[in-house]
Short mmCIF file of C-alpha atoms and ligand atoms in Angstrom, two decimals:
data_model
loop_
_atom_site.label_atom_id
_atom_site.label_comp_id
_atom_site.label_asym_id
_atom_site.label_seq_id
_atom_site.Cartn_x
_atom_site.Cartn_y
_atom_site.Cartn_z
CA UNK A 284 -91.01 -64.90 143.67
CA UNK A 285 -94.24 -64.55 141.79
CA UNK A 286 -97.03 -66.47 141.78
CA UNK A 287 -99.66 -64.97 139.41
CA UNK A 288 -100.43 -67.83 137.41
CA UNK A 289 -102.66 -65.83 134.59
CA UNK A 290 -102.40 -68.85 132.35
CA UNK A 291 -101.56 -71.79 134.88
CA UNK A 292 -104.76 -73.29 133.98
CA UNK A 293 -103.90 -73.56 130.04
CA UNK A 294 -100.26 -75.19 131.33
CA UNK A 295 -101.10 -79.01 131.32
CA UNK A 296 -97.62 -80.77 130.21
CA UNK A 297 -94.17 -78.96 129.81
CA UNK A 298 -91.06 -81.00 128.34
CA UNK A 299 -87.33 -80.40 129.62
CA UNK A 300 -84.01 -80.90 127.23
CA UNK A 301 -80.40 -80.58 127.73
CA UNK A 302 -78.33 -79.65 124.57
CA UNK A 303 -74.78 -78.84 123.33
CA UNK A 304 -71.69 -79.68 125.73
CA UNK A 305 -73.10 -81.18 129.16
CA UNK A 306 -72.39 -79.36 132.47
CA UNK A 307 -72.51 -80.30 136.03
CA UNK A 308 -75.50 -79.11 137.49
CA UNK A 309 -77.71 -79.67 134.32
CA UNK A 310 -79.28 -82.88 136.36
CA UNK A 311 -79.77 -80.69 139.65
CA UNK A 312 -82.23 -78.09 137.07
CA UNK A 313 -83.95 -81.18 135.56
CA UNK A 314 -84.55 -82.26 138.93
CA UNK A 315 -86.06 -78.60 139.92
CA UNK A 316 -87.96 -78.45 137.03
CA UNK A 317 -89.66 -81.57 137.23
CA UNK A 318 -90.78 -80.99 140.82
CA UNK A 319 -91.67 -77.23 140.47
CA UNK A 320 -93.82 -78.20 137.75
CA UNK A 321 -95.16 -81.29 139.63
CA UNK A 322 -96.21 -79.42 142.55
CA UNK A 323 -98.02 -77.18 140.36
CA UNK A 324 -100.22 -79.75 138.60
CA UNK A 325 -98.05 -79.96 135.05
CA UNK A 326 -97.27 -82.76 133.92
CA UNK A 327 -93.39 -83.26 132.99
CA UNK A 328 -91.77 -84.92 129.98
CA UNK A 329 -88.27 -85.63 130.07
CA UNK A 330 -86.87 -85.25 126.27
CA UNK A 331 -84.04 -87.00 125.14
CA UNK A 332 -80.70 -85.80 123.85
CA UNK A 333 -81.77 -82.57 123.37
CA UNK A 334 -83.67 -81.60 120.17
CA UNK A 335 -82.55 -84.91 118.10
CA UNK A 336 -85.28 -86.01 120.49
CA UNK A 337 -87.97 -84.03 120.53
CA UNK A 338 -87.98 -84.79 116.58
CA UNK A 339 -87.39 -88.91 116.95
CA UNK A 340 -89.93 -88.66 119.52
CA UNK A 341 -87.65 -90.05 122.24
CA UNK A 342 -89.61 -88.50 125.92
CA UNK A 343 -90.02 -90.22 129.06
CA UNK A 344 -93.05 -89.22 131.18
CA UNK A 345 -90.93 -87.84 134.66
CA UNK A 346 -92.71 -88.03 138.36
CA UNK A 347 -91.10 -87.01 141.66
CA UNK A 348 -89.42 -89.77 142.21
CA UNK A 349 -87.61 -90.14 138.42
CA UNK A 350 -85.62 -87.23 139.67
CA UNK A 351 -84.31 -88.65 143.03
CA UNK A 352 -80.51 -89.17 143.14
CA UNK A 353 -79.58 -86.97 140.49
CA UNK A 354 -78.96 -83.50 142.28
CA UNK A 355 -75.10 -84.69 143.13
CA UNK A 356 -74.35 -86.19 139.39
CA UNK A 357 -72.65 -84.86 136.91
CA UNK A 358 -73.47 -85.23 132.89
CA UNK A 359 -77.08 -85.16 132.06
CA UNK A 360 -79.30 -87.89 132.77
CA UNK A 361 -81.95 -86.85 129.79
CA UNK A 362 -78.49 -87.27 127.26
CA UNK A 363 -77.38 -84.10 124.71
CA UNK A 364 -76.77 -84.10 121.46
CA UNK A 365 -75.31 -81.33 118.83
CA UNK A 366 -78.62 -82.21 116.29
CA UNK A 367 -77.92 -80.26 112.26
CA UNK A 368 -81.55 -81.73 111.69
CA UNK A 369 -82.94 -79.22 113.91
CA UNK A 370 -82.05 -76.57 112.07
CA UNK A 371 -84.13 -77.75 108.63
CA UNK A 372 -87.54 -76.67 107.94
CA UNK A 373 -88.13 -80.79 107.42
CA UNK A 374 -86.40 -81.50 111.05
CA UNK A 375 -87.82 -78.52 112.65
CA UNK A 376 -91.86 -79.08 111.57
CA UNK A 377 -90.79 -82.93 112.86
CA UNK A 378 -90.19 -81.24 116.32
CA UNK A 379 -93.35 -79.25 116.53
CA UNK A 380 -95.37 -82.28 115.33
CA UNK A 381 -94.15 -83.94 118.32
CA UNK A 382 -94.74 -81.65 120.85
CA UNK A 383 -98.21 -81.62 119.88
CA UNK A 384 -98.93 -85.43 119.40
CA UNK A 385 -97.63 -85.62 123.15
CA UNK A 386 -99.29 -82.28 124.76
CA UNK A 387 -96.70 -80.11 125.26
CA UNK A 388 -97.80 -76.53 125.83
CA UNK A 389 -93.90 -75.22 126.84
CA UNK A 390 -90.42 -76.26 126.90
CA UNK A 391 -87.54 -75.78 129.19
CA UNK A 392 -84.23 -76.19 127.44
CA UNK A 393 -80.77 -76.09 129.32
CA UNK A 394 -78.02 -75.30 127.39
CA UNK A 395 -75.82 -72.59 125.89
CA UNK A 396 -76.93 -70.19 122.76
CA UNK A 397 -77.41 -73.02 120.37
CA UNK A 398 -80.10 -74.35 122.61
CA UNK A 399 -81.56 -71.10 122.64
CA UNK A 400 -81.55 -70.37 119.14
CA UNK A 401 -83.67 -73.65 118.72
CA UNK A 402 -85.53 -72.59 121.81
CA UNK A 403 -86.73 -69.41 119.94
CA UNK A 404 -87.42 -71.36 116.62
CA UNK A 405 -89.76 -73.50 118.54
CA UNK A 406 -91.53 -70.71 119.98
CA UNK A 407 -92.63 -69.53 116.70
CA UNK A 408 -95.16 -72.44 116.80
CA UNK A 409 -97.03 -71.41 119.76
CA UNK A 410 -95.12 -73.21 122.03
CA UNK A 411 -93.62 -71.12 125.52
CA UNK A 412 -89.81 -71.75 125.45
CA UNK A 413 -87.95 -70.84 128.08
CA UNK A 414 -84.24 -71.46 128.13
CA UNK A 415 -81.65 -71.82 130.94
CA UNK A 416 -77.45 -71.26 130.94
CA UNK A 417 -75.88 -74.62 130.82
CA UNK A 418 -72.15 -74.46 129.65
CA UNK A 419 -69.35 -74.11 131.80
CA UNK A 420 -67.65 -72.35 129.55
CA UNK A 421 -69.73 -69.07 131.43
CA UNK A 422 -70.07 -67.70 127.81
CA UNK A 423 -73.30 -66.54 127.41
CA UNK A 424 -73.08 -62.96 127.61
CA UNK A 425 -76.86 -62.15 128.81
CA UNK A 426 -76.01 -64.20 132.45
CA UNK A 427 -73.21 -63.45 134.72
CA UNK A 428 -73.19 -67.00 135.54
CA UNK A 429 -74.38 -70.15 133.75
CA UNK A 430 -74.36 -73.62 135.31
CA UNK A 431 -71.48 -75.83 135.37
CA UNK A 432 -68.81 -72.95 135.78
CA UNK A 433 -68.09 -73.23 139.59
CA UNK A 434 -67.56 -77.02 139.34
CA UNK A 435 -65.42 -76.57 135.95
CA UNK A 436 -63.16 -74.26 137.94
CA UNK A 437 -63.15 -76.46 141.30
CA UNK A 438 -61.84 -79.06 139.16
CA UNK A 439 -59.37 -77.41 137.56
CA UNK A 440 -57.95 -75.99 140.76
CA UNK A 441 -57.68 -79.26 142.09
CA UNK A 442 -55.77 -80.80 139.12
CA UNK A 443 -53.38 -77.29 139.17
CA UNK A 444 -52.88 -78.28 142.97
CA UNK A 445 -51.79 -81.37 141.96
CA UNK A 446 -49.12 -80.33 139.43
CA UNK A 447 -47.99 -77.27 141.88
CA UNK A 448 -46.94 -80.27 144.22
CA UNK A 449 -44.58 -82.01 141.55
CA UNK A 450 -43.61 -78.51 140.09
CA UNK A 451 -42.44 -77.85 143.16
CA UNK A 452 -40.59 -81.06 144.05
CA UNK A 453 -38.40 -80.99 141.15
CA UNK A 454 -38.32 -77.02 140.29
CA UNK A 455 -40.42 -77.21 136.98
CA UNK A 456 -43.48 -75.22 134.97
CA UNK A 457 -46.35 -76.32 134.03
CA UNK A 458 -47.90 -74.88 131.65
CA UNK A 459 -52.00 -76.16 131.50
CA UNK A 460 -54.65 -75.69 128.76
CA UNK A 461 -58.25 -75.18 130.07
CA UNK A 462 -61.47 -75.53 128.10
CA UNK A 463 -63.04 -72.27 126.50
CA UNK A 464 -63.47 -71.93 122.76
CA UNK A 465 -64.82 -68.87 122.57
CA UNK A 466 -63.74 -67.39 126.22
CA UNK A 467 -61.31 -67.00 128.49
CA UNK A 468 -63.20 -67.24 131.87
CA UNK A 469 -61.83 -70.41 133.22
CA UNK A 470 -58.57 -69.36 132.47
CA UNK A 471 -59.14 -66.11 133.84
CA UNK A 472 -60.60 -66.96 137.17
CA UNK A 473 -58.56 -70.15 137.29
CA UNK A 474 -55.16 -68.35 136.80
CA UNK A 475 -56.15 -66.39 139.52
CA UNK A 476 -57.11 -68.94 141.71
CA UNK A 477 -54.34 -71.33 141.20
CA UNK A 478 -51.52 -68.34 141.28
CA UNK A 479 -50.57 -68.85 137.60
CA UNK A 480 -47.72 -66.49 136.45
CA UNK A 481 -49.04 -66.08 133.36
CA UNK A 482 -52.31 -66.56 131.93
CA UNK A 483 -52.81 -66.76 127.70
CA UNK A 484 -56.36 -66.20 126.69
CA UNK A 485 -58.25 -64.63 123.54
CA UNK A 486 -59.70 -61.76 124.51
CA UNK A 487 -56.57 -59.45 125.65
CA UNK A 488 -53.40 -59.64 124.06
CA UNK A 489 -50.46 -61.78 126.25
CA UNK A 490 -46.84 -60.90 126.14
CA UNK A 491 -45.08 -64.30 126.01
CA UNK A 492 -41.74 -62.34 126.56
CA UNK A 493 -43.29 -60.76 129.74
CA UNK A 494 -44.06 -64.00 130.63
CA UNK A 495 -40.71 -65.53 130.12
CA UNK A 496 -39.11 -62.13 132.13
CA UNK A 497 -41.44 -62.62 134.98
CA UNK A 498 -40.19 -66.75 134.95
CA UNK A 499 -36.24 -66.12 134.87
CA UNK A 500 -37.21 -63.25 137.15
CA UNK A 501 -39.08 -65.77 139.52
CA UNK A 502 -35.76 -68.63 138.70
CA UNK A 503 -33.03 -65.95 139.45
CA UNK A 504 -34.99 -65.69 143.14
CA UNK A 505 -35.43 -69.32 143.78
CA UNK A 506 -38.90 -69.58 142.73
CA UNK A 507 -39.18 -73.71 142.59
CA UNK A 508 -42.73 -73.77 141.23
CA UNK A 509 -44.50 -72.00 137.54
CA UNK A 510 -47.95 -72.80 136.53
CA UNK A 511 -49.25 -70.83 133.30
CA UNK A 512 -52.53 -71.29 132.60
CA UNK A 513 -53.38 -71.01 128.41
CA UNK A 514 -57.35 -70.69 127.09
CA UNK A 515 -58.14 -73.39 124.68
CA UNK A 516 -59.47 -70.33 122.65
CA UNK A 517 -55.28 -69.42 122.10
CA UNK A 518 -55.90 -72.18 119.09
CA UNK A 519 -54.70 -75.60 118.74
CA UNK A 520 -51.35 -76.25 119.99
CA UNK A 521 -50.32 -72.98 121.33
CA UNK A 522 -49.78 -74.16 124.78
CA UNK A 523 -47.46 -76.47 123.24
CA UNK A 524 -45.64 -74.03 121.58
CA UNK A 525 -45.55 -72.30 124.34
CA UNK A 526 -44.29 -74.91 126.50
CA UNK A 527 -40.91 -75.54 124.12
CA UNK A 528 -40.71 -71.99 124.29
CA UNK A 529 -40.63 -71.55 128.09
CA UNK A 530 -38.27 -74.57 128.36
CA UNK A 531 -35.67 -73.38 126.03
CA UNK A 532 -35.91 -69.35 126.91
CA UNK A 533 -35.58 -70.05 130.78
CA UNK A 534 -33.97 -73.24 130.90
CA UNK A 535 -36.83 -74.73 133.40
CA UNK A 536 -37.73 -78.33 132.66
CA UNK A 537 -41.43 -76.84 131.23
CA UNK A 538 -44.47 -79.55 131.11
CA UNK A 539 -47.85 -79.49 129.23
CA UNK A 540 -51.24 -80.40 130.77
CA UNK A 541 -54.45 -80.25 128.32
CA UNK A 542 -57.30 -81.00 131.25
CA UNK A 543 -59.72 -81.22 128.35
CA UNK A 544 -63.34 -83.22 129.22
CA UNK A 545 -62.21 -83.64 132.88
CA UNK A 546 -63.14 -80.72 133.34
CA UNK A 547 -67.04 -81.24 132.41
CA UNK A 548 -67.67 -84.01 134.77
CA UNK A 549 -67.69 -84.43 138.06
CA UNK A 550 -70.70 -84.21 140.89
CA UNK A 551 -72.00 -80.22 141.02
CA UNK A 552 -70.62 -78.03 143.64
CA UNK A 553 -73.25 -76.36 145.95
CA UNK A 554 -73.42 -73.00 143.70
CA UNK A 555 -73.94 -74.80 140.20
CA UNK A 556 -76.75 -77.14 142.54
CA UNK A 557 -78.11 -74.03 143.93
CA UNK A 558 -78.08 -72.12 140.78
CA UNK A 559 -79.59 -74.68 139.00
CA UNK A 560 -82.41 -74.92 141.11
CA UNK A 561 -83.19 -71.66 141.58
CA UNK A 562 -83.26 -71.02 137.61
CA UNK A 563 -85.08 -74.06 137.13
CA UNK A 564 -87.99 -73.06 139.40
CA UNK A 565 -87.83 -69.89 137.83
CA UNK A 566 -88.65 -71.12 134.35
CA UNK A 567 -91.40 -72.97 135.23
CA UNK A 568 -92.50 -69.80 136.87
CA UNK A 569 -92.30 -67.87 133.70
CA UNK A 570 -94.46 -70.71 131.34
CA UNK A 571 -97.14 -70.45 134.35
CA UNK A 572 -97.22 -67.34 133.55
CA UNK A 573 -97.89 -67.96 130.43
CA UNK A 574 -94.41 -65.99 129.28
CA UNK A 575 -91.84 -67.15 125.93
CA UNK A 576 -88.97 -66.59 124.40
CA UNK A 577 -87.24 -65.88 127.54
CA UNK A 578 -84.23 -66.85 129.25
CA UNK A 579 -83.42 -67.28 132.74
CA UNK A 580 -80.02 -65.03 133.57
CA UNK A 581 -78.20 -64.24 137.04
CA UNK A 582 -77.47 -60.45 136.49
CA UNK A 583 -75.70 -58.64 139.89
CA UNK A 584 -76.85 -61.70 142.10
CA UNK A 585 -80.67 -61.03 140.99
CA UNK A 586 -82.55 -63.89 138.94
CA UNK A 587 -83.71 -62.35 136.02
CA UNK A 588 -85.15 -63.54 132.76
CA UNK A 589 -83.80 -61.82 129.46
CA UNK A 590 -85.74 -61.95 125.99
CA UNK A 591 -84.29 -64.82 124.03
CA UNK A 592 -83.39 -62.16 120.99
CA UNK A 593 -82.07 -60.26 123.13
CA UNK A 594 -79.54 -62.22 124.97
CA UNK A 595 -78.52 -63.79 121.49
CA UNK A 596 -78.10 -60.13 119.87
CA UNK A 597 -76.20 -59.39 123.03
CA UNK A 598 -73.97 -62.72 122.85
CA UNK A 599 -73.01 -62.04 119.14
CA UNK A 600 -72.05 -58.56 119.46
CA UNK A 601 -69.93 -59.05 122.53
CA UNK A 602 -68.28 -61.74 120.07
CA UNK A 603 -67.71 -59.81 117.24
CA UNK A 604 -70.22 -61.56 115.19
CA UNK A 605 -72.13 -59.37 114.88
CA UNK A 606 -71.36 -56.44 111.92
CA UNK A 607 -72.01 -52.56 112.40
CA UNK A 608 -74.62 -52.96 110.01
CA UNK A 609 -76.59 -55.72 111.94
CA UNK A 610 -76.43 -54.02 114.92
CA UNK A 611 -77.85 -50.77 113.43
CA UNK A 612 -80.94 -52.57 112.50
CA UNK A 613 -81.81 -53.02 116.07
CA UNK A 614 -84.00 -50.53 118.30
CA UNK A 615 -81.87 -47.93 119.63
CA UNK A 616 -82.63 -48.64 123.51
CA UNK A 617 -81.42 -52.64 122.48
CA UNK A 618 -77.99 -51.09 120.88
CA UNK A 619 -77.58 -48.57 124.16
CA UNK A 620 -78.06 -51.35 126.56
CA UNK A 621 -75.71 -53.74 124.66
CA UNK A 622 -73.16 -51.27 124.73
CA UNK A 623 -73.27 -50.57 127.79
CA UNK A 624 -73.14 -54.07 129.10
CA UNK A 625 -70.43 -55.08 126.73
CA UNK A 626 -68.48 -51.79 128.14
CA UNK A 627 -68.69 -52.70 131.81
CA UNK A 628 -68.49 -56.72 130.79
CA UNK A 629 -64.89 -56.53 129.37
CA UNK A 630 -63.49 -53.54 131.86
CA UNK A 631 -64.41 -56.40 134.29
CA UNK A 632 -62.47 -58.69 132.53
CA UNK A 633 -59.48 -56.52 131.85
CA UNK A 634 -59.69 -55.29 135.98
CA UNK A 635 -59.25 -59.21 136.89
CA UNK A 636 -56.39 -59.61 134.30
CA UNK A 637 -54.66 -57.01 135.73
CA UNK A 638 -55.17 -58.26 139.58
CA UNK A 639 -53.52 -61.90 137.77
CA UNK A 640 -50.15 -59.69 136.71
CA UNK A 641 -49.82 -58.06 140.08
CA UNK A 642 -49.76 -61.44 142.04
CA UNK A 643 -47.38 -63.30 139.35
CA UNK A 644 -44.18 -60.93 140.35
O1 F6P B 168 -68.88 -76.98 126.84
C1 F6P B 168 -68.11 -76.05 126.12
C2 F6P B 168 -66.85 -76.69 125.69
O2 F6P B 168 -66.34 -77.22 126.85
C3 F6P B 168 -65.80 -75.85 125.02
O3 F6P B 168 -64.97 -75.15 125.87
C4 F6P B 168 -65.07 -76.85 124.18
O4 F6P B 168 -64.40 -76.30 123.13
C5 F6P B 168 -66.18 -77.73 123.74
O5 F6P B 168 -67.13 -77.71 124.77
C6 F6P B 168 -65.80 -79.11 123.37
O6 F6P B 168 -66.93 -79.88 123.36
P1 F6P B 168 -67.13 -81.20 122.51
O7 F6P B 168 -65.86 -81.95 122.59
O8 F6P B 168 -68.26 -81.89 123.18
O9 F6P B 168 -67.45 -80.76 121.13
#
C-alpha cells in the first residue's frame, strides 16, 4: 500500500462518522481509522450520530486507547442518525462551520449511499471526504462487499438452523423474511446457505406455484423439513401471504419468521473485522494523500477506491433510478463502464439463483 504522503504535512485533524442503518464491523473501521491516523501524526475526532453531529457540534477528541475494546462489538459506538437537516443549505453551511471551528481538514464517513451523498456535499467546501461501505444490506453497487454483510448472513444462518431443527421435528415450513429494501443479497446468499427451497426476492421474478410444486413434490417423498427464504424488498406482508398460501396449497403446517433488526447486531465476524480495517486504513491513506470525493470499494478481492459520483451514478442506474436521459448526460467511458458492470453484476446474481433452484429439488 502507498505511502506517498504529497500532502501529509497539510493533514493535521480528520473526523470519522457513522450514518444510516448501523452494521457490525462499523466499530472495528472506527477503531482502524483512529489508529492509522494516530500513527501518522493526525489528530482524530470522533463525530457523533453521523452528520446531525457534525452540525450540533457533538465530536469527541479519540486517542489510541478510546478505541480499545470495540473491534468485537456490534452497533456503532460514535451513534447514527438518518439527519433531513443535512440536506438544507441552512443545515449543511452549519456542518462546514463546524468542521472548521474544530480543524478538520478531511472526513471519513461509514455508511451506505446516503452517507456518501453528504460525503460529496461536504467536499464541495474544501474538505477531503472519503467514504466507506457500511450496510449489510451489500447494496452499494460500486463495492462487491460492504461491511456488516458476512455477520448479517452468519446470523441469519444461525436463526434458519434453529427453525430447520423444529421444522424438522414436527414436519413443517418455515417460511423467513430477511432484511433488504432495495436488494436481495441476504436472501440470495442466505437461501443458499441455509438450503431454502424457495427463495422470493425483487430483482428476478419467483414462481410461487413452482414453489408450491417443488413443496408437495418434496411432501409426496417424505421431505420433513421447508425453509423459504422471502427479501423484505417482496413488500410488506408478502411473506405472510405467502405463508397462508403454502399452508393451504400443500397442506404443511407453514410458519412465518420476520428476523428483522436481529439481524444488524451482533459482535463482527472476522471478514466484516478484517474488511473494516483494511478499508479504514485505506481511507486515511487516500486524505494523506491529499485525495476526495472517493470511496473505498472491494472490487475482485482488490481494495480499490471509486470516485464518489461515480459509485452513486453507478448505484442509481443499477436501481433503475436513474432515467435514459440522465444517464446520457454522462461521459461516454462512465456509461460503458456502468454497463458493463451492471451486465456482469446481475448475470452473477441470476447464475447464483439458478445454483438455489438446482439444490431445492
Ligand atoms: O441497514 C439496511 C436496512 O437493514 C434495510 O434492509 C432495512 O429496510 C432498513 O435498514 C431498516 O432500517 P431502520 O429500521 O433503521 O430504518
Amino acid at each position: 500500500m502507498s505511502d506517498n504522503n504529497i500532502n501529509s504535512n497539510k493533514i493535521r485533524r480528520i473526523g470519522v462518522l457513522t450514518s444510516g442503518g448501523d452494521a457490525p464491523g462499523m466499530n472495528a473501521a472506527v477503531r482502524a481509522i483512529t489508529r492509522s491516523a494516530i500513527s501518522r501524526g493526525v489528530r482524530v475526532m470522533g463525530i457523533l450520530k453521523g452528520y446531525r453531529g457534525l452540525i450540533d457540534g457533538e465530536l469527541v477528541e479519540y486517542n489510541a486507547r478510546s478505541v480499545s475494546n470495540i473491534i468485537n462489538r456490534g452497533g456503532t459506538v460514535l451513534y447514527s442518525d438518518r439527519c433531513i437537516e443535512f440536506q438544507t443549505e441552512e443545515g449543511m453551511q452549519k456542518a462546514v462551520d463546524t468542521c472548521r471551528e474544530f480543524e478538520i481538514d478531511g472526513i471519513v464517513a461509514i455508511g451506505g449511499d446516503g452517507t456518501f451523498r453528504g460525503a460529496t456535499d461536504i467536499s464541495r467546501h474544501g474538505i477531503l471526504t472519503i467514504g466507506i461501505p457500511g450496510t449489510i444490506d451489500n447494496d452499494i453497487t460500486a463495492t462487491d462487499y460492504s461491511i456488516g454483510f458476512d455477520t448479517a448472513m452468519n446470523t441469519v444462518i444461525e436463526m434458519v438452523d434453529r427453525l430447520r431443527d423444529t421444522c424438522e421435528s414436527h414436519a413443517r415450513c418455515n417460511v423467513v423474511e430477511v432484511m433488504g429494501r432495495d436488494a436481495g443479497h441476504i436472501a440470495l446468499q442466505c437461501g443458499i446457505a441455509a438450503g431454502a427451497v424457495g427463495i422470493a426476492l425483487k430483482e428476478l421474478p419467483f414462481d410461487e406455484d413452482e414453489c408450491l410444486s417443488r413443496i408437495i413434490e418434496g411432501k409426496k417423498n417424505k421431505k420433513r423439513t421447508f425453509i423459504v427464504i422471502v427479501s423484505e424488498g417482496m413488500g410488506e406482508h408478502y411473506a405472510e401471504d405467502l405463508t397462508k398460501k403454502i399452508n393451504a396449497a400443500t397442506g404443511i403446517d407453514t410458519r412465518f419468521a420476520r428476523l428483522a433488526h436481529v439481524q444488524r447486531g451482533g459482535s463482527p465476524t472476522l471478514r466484516d473485522r478484517f474488511v473494516a480495517t483494511v478499508m479504514g486504513n485505506r481511507a486515511v491513506e487516500l486524505i494523506m494523500e491529499g485525495r476526495k470525493n472517493l470511496v473505498v470499494c472491494m472490487h475482485e478481492d482488490k481494495i480499490v477506491e471509486t470516485d464518489i459520483e461515480y459509485a452513486l451514478n453507478l448505484d442509481k442506474r443499477y436501481k433503475n433510478k436513474m432515467t435514459d436521459e440522465q444517464f446520457a448526460l454522462l461521459s461516454a467511458d462512465d456509461q460503458n463502464s456502468i454497463t458493463e458492470r451492471i451486465k456482469h453484476k446481475k448475470e452473477n446474481f441470476r447464475e447464483l439463483y439458478e445454483v438455489s433452484k438446482i439444490m431445492s429439488i
